[in-house]
XYZ file of C-alpha atoms in Angstrom:
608
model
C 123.660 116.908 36.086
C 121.741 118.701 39.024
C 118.217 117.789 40.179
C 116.472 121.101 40.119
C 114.108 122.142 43.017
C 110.575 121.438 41.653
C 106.620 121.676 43.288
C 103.772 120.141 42.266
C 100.153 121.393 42.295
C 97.003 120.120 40.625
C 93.345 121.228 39.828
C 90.767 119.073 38.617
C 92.076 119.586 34.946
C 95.856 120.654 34.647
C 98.947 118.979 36.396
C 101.257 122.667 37.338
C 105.054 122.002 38.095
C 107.121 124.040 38.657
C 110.936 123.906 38.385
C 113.512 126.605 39.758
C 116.262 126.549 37.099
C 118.549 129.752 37.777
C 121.352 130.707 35.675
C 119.920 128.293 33.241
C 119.605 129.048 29.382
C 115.799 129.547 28.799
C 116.245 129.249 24.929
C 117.616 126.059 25.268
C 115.416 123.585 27.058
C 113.242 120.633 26.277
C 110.486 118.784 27.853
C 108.981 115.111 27.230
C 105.972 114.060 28.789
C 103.789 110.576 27.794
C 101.329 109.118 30.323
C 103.288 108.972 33.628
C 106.753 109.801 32.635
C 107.744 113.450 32.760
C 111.424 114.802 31.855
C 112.974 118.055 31.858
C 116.624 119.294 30.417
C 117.779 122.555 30.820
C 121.722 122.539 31.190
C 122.882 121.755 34.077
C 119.651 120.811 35.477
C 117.522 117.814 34.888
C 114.517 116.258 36.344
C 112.640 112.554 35.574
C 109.831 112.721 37.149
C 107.342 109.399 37.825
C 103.566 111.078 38.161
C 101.044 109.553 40.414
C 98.445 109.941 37.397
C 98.430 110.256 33.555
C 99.073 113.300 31.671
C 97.985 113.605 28.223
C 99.319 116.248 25.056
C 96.187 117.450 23.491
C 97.314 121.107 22.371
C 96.372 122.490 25.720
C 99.809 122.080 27.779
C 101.393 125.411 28.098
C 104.831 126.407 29.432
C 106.474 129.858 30.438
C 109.671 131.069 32.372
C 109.924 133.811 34.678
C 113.408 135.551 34.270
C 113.292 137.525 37.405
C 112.538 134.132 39.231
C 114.501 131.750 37.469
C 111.236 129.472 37.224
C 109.997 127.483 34.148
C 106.117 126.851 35.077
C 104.766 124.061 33.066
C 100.700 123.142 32.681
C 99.792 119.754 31.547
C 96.455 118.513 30.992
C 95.355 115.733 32.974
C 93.975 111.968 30.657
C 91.164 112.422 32.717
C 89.489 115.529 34.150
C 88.579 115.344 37.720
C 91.194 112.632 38.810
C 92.535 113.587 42.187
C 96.547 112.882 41.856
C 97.593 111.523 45.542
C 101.072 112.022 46.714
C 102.739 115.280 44.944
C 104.194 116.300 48.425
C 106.168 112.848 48.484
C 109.085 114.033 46.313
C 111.461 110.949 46.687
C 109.027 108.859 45.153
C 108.125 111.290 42.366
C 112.423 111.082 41.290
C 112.308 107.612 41.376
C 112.313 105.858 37.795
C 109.252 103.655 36.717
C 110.869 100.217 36.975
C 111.812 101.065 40.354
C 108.475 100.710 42.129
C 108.744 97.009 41.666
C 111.509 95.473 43.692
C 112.650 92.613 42.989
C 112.650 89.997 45.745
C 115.944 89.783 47.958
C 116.200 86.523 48.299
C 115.194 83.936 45.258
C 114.567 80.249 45.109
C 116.560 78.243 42.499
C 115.568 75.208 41.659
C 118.594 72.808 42.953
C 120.331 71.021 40.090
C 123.276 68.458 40.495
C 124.677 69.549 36.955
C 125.404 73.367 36.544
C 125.836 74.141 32.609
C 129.000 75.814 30.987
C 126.691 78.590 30.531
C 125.583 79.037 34.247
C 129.509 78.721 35.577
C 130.521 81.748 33.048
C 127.765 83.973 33.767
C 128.553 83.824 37.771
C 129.956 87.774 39.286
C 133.644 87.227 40.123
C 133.182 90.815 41.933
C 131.152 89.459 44.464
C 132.350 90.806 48.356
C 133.882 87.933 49.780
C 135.445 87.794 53.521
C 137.907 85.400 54.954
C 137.005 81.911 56.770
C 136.597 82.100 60.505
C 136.570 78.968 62.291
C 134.032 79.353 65.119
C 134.008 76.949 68.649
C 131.028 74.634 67.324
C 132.196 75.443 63.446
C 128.774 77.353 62.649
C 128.506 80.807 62.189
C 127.250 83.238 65.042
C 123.527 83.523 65.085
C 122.774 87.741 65.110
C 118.797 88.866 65.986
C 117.505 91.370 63.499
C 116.950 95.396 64.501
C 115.816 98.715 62.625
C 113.694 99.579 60.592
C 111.349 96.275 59.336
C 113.863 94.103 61.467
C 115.783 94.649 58.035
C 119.706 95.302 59.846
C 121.651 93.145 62.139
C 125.603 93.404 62.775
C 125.655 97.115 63.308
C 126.831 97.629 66.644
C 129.400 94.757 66.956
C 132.017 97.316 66.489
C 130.228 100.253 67.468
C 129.117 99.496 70.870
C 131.396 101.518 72.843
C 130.691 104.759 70.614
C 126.896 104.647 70.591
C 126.118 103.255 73.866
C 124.444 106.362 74.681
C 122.345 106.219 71.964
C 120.818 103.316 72.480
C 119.945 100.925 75.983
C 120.320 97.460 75.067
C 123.690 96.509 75.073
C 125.279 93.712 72.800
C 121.669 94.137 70.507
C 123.130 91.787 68.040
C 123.019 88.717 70.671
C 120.120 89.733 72.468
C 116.532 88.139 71.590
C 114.080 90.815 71.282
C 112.000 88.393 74.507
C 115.509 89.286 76.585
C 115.210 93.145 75.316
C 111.668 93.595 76.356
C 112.420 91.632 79.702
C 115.525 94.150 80.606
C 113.571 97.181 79.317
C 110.608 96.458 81.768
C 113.195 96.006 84.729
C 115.031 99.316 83.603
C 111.836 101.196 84.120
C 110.628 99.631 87.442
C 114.226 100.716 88.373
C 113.997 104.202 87.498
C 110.335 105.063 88.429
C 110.766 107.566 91.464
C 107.298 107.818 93.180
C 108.702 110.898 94.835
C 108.875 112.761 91.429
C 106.089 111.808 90.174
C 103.885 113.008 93.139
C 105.759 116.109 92.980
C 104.717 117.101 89.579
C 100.979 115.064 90.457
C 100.401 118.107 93.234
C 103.217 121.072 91.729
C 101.641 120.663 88.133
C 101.681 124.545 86.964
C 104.641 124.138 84.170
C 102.887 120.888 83.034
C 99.815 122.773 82.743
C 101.071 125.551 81.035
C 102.757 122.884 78.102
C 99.442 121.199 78.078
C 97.962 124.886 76.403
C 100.421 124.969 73.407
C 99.194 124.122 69.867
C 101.417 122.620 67.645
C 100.850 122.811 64.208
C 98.826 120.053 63.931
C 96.034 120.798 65.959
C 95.416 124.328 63.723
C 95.481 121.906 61.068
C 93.584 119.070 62.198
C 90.951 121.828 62.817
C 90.763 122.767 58.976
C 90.507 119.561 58.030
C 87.699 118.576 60.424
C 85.663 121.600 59.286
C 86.059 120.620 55.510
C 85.150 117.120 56.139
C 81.304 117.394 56.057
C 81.450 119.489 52.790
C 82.409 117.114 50.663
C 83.209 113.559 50.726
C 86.002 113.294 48.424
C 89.601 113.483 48.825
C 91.097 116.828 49.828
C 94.760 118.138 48.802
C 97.051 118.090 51.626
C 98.495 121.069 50.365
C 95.763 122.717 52.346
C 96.507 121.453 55.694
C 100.334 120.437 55.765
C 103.231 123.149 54.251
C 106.554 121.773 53.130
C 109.315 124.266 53.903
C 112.127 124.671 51.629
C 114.944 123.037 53.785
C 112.366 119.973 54.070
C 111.866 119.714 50.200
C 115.708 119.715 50.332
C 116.176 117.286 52.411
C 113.436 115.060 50.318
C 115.511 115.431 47.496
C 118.870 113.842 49.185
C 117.060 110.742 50.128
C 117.850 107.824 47.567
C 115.234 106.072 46.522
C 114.652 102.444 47.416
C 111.778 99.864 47.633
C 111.254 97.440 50.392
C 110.450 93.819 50.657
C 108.337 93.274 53.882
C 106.034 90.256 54.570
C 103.020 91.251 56.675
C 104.549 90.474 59.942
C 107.203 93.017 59.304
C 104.816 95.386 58.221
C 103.010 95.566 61.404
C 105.975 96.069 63.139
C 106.990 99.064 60.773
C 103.690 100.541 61.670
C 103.768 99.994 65.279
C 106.911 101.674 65.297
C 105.821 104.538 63.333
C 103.413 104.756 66.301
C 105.713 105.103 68.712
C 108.611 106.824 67.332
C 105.512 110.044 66.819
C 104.495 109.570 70.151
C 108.050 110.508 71.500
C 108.169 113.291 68.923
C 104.693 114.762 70.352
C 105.822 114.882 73.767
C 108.986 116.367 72.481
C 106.875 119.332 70.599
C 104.872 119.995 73.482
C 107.150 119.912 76.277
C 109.856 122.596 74.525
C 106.507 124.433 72.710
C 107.503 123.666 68.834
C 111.427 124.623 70.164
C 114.239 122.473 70.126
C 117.299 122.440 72.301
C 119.722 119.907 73.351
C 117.847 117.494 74.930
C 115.317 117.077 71.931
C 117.344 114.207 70.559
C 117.448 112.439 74.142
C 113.899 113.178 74.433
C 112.987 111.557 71.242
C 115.152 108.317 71.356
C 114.602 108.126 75.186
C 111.023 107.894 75.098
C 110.694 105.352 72.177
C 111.407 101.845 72.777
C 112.065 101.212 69.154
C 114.499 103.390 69.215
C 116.243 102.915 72.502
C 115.463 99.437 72.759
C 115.393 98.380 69.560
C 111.794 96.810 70.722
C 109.659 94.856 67.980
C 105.933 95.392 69.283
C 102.956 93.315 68.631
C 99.795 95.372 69.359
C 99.310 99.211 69.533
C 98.021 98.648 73.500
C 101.951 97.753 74.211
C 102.672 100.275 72.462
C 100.827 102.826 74.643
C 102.020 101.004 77.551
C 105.847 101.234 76.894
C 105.326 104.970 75.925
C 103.274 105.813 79.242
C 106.301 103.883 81.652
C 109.091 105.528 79.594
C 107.459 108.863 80.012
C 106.219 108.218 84.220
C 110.512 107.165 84.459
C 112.764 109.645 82.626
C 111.920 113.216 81.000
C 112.109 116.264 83.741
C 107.906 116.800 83.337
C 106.696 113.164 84.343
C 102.962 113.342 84.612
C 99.599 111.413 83.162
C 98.149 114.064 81.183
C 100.931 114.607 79.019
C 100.225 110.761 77.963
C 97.149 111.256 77.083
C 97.858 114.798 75.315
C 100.690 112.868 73.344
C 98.483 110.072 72.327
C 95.893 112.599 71.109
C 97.975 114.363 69.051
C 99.606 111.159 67.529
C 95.754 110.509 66.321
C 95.539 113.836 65.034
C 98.771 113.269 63.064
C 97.480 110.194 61.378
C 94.183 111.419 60.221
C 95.923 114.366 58.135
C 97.572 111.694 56.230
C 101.039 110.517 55.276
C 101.810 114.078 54.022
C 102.039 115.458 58.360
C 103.432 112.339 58.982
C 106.252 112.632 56.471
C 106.777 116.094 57.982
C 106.914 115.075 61.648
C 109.677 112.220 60.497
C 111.959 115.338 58.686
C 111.995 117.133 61.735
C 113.274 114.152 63.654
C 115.778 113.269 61.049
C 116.518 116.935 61.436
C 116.880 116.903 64.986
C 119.126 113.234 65.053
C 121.220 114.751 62.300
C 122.381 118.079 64.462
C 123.268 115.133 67.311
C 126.894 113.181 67.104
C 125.364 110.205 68.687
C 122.066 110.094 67.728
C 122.667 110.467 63.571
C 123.123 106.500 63.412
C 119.283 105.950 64.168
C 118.804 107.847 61.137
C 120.415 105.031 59.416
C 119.035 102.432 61.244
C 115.483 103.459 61.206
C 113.900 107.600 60.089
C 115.241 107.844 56.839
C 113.832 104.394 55.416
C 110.687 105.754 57.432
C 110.671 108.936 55.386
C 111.283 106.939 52.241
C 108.699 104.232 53.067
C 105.976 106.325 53.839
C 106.102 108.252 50.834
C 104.666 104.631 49.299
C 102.694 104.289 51.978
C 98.726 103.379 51.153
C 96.684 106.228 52.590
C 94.197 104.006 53.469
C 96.705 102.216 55.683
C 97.031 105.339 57.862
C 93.415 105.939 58.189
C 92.603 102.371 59.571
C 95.513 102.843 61.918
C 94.453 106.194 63.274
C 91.131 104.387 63.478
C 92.626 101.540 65.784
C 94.687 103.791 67.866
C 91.896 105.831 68.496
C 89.923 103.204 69.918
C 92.584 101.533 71.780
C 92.107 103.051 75.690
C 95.483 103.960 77.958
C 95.124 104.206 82.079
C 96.678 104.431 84.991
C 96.321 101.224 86.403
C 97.713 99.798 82.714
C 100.906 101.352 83.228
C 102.072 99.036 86.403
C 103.597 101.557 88.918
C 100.461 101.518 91.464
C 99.938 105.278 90.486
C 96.293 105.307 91.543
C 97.548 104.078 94.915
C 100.109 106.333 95.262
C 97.621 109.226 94.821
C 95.332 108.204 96.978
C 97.720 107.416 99.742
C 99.735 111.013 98.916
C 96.018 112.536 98.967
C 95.220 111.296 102.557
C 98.597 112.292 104.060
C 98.035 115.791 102.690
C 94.397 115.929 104.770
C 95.553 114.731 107.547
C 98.399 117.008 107.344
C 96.039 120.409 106.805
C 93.482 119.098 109.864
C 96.778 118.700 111.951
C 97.835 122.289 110.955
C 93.993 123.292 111.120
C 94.178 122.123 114.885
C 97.978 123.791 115.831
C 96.413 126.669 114.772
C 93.287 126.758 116.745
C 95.235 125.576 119.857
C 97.913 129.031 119.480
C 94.529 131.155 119.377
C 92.760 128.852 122.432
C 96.991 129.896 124.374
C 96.776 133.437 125.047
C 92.707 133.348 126.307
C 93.551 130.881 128.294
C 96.721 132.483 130.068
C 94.250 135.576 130.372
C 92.202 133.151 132.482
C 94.717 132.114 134.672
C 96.097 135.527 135.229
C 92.315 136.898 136.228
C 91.586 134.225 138.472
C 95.619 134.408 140.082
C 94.429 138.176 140.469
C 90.947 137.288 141.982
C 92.279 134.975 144.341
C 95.176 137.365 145.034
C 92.618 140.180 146.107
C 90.705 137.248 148.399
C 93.199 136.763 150.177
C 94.061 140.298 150.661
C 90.816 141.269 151.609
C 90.645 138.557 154.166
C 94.017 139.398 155.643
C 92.971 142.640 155.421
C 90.048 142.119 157.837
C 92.022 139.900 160.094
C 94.879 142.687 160.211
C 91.796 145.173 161.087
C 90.263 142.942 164.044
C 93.840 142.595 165.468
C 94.320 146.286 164.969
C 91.143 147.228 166.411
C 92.202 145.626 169.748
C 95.595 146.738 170.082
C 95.728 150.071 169.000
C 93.837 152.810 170.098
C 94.039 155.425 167.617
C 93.667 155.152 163.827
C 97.002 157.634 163.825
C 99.132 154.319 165.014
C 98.308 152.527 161.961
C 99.543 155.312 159.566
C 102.644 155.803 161.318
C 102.921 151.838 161.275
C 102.492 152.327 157.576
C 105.225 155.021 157.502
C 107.692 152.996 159.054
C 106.676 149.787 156.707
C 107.767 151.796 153.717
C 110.929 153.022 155.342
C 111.942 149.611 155.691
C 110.928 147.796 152.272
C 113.028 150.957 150.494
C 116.572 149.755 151.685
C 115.664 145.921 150.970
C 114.861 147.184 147.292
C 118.387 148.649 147.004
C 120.134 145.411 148.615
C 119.241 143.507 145.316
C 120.100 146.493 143.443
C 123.078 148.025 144.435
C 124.927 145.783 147.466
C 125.162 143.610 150.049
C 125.739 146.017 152.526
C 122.258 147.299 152.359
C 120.617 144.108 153.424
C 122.353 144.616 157.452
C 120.110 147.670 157.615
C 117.418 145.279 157.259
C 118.417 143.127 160.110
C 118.496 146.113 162.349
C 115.674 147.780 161.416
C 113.258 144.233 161.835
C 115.150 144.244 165.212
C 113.999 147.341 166.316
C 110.536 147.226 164.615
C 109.884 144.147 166.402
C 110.521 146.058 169.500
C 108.074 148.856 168.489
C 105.377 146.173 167.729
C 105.525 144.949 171.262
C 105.266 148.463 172.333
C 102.745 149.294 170.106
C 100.012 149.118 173.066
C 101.308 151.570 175.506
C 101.095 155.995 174.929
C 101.325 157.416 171.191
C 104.131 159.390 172.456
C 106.712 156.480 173.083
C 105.465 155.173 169.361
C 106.536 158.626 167.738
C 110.003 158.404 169.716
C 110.440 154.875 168.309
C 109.753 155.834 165.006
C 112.618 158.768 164.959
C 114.753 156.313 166.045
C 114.414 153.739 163.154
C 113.814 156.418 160.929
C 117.534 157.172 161.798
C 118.388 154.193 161.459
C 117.754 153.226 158.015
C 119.762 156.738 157.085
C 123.130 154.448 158.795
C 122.487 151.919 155.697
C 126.518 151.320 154.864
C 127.126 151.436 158.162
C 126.343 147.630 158.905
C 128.511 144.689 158.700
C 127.519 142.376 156.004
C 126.907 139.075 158.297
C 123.943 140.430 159.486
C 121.583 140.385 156.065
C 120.469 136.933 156.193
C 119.195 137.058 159.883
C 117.574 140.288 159.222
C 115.827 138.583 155.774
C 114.730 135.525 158.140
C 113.317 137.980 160.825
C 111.419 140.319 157.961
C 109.921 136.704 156.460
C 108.757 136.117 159.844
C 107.235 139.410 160.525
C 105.402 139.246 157.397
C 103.612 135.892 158.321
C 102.567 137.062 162.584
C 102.245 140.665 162.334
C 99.624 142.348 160.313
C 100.214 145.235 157.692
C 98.772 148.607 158.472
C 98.186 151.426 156.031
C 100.494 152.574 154.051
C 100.791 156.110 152.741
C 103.301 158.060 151.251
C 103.704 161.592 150.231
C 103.956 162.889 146.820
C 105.724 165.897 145.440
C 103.506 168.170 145.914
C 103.348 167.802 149.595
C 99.829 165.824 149.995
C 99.606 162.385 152.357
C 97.915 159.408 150.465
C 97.132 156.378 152.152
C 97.999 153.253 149.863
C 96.888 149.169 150.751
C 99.721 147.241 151.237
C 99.902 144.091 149.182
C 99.341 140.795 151.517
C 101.966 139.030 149.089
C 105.771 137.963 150.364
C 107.904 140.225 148.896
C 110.040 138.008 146.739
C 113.182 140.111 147.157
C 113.461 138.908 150.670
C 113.720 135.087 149.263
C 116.431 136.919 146.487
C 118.466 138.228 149.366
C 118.473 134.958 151.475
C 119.385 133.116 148.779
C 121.869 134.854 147.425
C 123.394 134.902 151.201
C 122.963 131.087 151.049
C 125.103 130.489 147.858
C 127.576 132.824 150.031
């Protein structure tokens, strides 16, 4: 037989399913429906169905099948008008049969007897598994700590370690106490926090604020809901908020049914973990925008300690805690706010009801079924989730939405020192921008400064060239007698400072002209007193001189640099002039300054 796909809807007066049956016979169907049991044969297909509320045959049910479709569409009154029937979404408990919702209890007490009767001895199962005897070191059996989902498996990864050690941190789970797993999980994270990282995305925080803008599904939802809720006060269908797919009513349809025994202390672990295995899946959403890729599975598992750890947690504060580390210590966007953002829309999640939860718990068993290594936590723990909280009291969910809610998550709880870190990474960056503030102040205060110097190396330049200047005058004014002498002076000064240009220019050879021109000028200068004539002869003759530049030997440049330096410092400068191309005379100051070409060409004869 095949289990046909089938949806349920309700009003306050009729219960509609509807049943996809293609290729089926119409003419040749039947259906039975009493109270709360509901069954449906068309060959091949056939559906039991255990309603959440009774159904009553008062001439009013009505039936029809769409060809085109392939659909049979049946209407059954409800017993009693009005009655709001809770769960329709939560297929795997509608297939299960009626005697099913009771489990029987696992384990049984039976009364110890020292007699067993004949009766007793028959009836025992001969097919019952049996293994061989294994003598231990102390002859007791190996004592194995409890995992998954309601602490209900052990023994799992005895033989499995090597293969799913990347699924899961703990190694050896079956030997560890859960004290020991909480103890190396809090040691792991101290390990693996990286301040560095953290402050990176704390200043660089543009891709974490752009994730922090997406809307998954629930918040549109959570919206609807909230703007319904002062309307009325009774319950509303979560058809209207929450949308099974097709491939999710599939996959609701290949779960097999089962009950589970769990005292109260398991039960609040089950919860707890619900907690945190939707916390992980929030982040997940949000991080890839409603996308998935292949890191969703190591998202998912990595950031929930009930899955990676196997942890067993005892209040929904730890809970937030463990979640906050994991996220500060291992996914590429480690920052605060997307905490907070997960742990809002976890509340979110809740108060829509198991029917968003359920849906949020198919995409992960989704997600860990596409993964090789990550489709045993299926097993161990999302598909008795999705089974479980089909069952689930809605009431249960509401209260726990209520407690998370009021349960408060900071910084300081998490235990890495991040307000510290801030602060200190905040201080470092002022000091760093006034230190940049001041280079940057000081390059503008460089030039103006340099300007300064240069004026007041210019100012004092021109003092001291006046004042030479008006020595040079007195002693001119007593030696010479005619103004004439001092621009002929000045003539013959810039005959001789051309050739000592061209020594550092062209050659050595030059710089003997030099010598023998300061000889001779020194001569003129002592002659300087007696007739104008004698002056004008003088000056032909170095004038002809300093034409015979080549002519010189070169041994004779560094006495003739020594004798200019000399000259510069006792005798004083006349005019200058010079004339230009056009013929005119113009009558130039001569600089009081050393000429520094002089030091040039006695160095250079030094190094000789």
């Amino acid at each position: 037989m095949i289990t046909p796909a089938f949806e349920l809807t309700q009003d306050p007066d009729f219960l509609t399913i509807v049943i996809k049956v293609p290729y089926a016979r119409a003419s040749e169907f039947d259906v039975y429906f009493e109270g709360e049991d509901f069954k449906f044969y068309a060959k091949p297909y056939f559906l039991r169905l255990t309603l959440p509320g009774r159904v009553v045959e008062d001439g009013r049910e009505k039936a029809s099948y769409d060809t085109d479709k392939g659909t049979f569409t049946i209407r059954l009154p409800k017993e009693i008008p009005g009655q709001y029937f809770e769960g329709l979404d939560m297929l795997t408990s509608l297939l299960a049969p009626k005697k099913s919702r009771s489990a029987k209890p696992l384990v049984e007490e039976i009364a110890a007897s020292a007699e067993l009767s004949e009766e007793e001895e028959e009836e025992f199962d001969w097919e019952i598994e049996q293994s061989p005897y294994t003598e231990s070191a102390e002859n007791t059996a190996p004592l194995q700590y409890c995992y998954g989902f309601g602490n209900l498996r052990s023994g799992v990864f005895q033989r499995l370690q090597d293969e799913l050690s990347d699924v899961i941190d703990v190694r050896d789970p079956d030997q560890t106490p859960v004290d020991e797993r909480r103890r190396k999980r809090l040691a792991a994270e101290a390990a693996k926090f990286e301040p560095d990282h953290y402050l990176a995305d704390f200043f660089e925080d543009e891709a974490i604020q752009h994730v922090l803008k997406y809307k998954p599904w629930w918040v549109d939802a959570h919206q609807k809901m909230t703007a319904l809720q002062g309307e009325s006060h009774q319950d509303h269908d979560t058809r209207k908020f929450v949308v099974f797919s097709e491939e999710e009513r599939e996959q609701l349809r290949k779960f097999t049914n089962k009950s589970y025994l769990l005292d109260k202390r398991s039960r609040h672990h089950v919860y707890l973990g619900l907690i945190d295995i939707l916390l992980a899946y929030c982040y997940e959403v949000r991080v890839n925008e409603g996308d998935k890729n292949v890191e969703s599975s190591w998202n998912v598992r990595k950031l929930s300690a009930t899955l990676c750890w196997l942890e067993s947690f005892t209040s929904i504060h730890d809970v937030l805690v463990s979640f906050g580390r994991r996220v500060l210590c291992y996914p590429l966007y480690r920052h605060f706010e997307l905490v907070t953002r997960a742990f809002n829309d976890t509340v979110m999640i809740l108060q829509l009801g198991k029917a968003a939860v359920l849906k949020c718990l198919l995409d992960i068993h989704k997600i860990f079924m596409e993964s090789d290594p990550a489709y045993i936590l299926n097993d161990l723990f999302i598909t008795d989730y999705c089974i479980w909280i089909q069952k689930a009291k809605s009431k249960k969910l509401a209260a726990l939405s209520e407690s998370l809610q009021k349960t408060t998550l900071t910084k300081s709880h998490v235990g890495f020192e991040l307000e510290e870190l801030e602060a200190a990474a905040l201080l470092v960056q002022e000091e760093e921008s006034i230190l940049k503030a001041a280079g940057t102040v000081s390059k503008q205060q460089l030039p103006s400064s340099g300007s300064e110097t240069s004026d007041s190396e210019e100012s004092s330049g021109t003092l001291s060239s006046e004042t030479e200047g008006s020595d040079s005058d007195e002693r001119e004014s007593s030696t010479s007698e005619d103004g004439e002498i001092n621009s002929l002076q000045g003539t013959l000064q810039e005959e001789r400072t051309a050739p000592l240009i061209d020594c550092n220019g062209l050659s050595q050879g030059t710089n003997t002209s030099t010598s023998e021109v300061s000889d001779e000028k020194s001569k003129v200068s002592l002659q300087s007193t007696s007739v104008p004539g004698k002056l004008i002869e003088e000056l032909g003759k170095q004038m002809h001189a300093a034409i015979r530049l080549s002519e010189q030997p070169e041994g004779l440049a560094a006495s003739g640099c020594i004798l200019q330096e000399q000259e510069e410092n006792c005798v004083s400068e006349p005019e200058r002039f010079s004339k230009d191309t056009a013929g005119k005379e113009n009558f130039l100051e001569v600089s009081s300054k050393t000429n520094p070409l002089l030091f040039l060409c006695s160095t250079n004869e030094d190094e000789d």
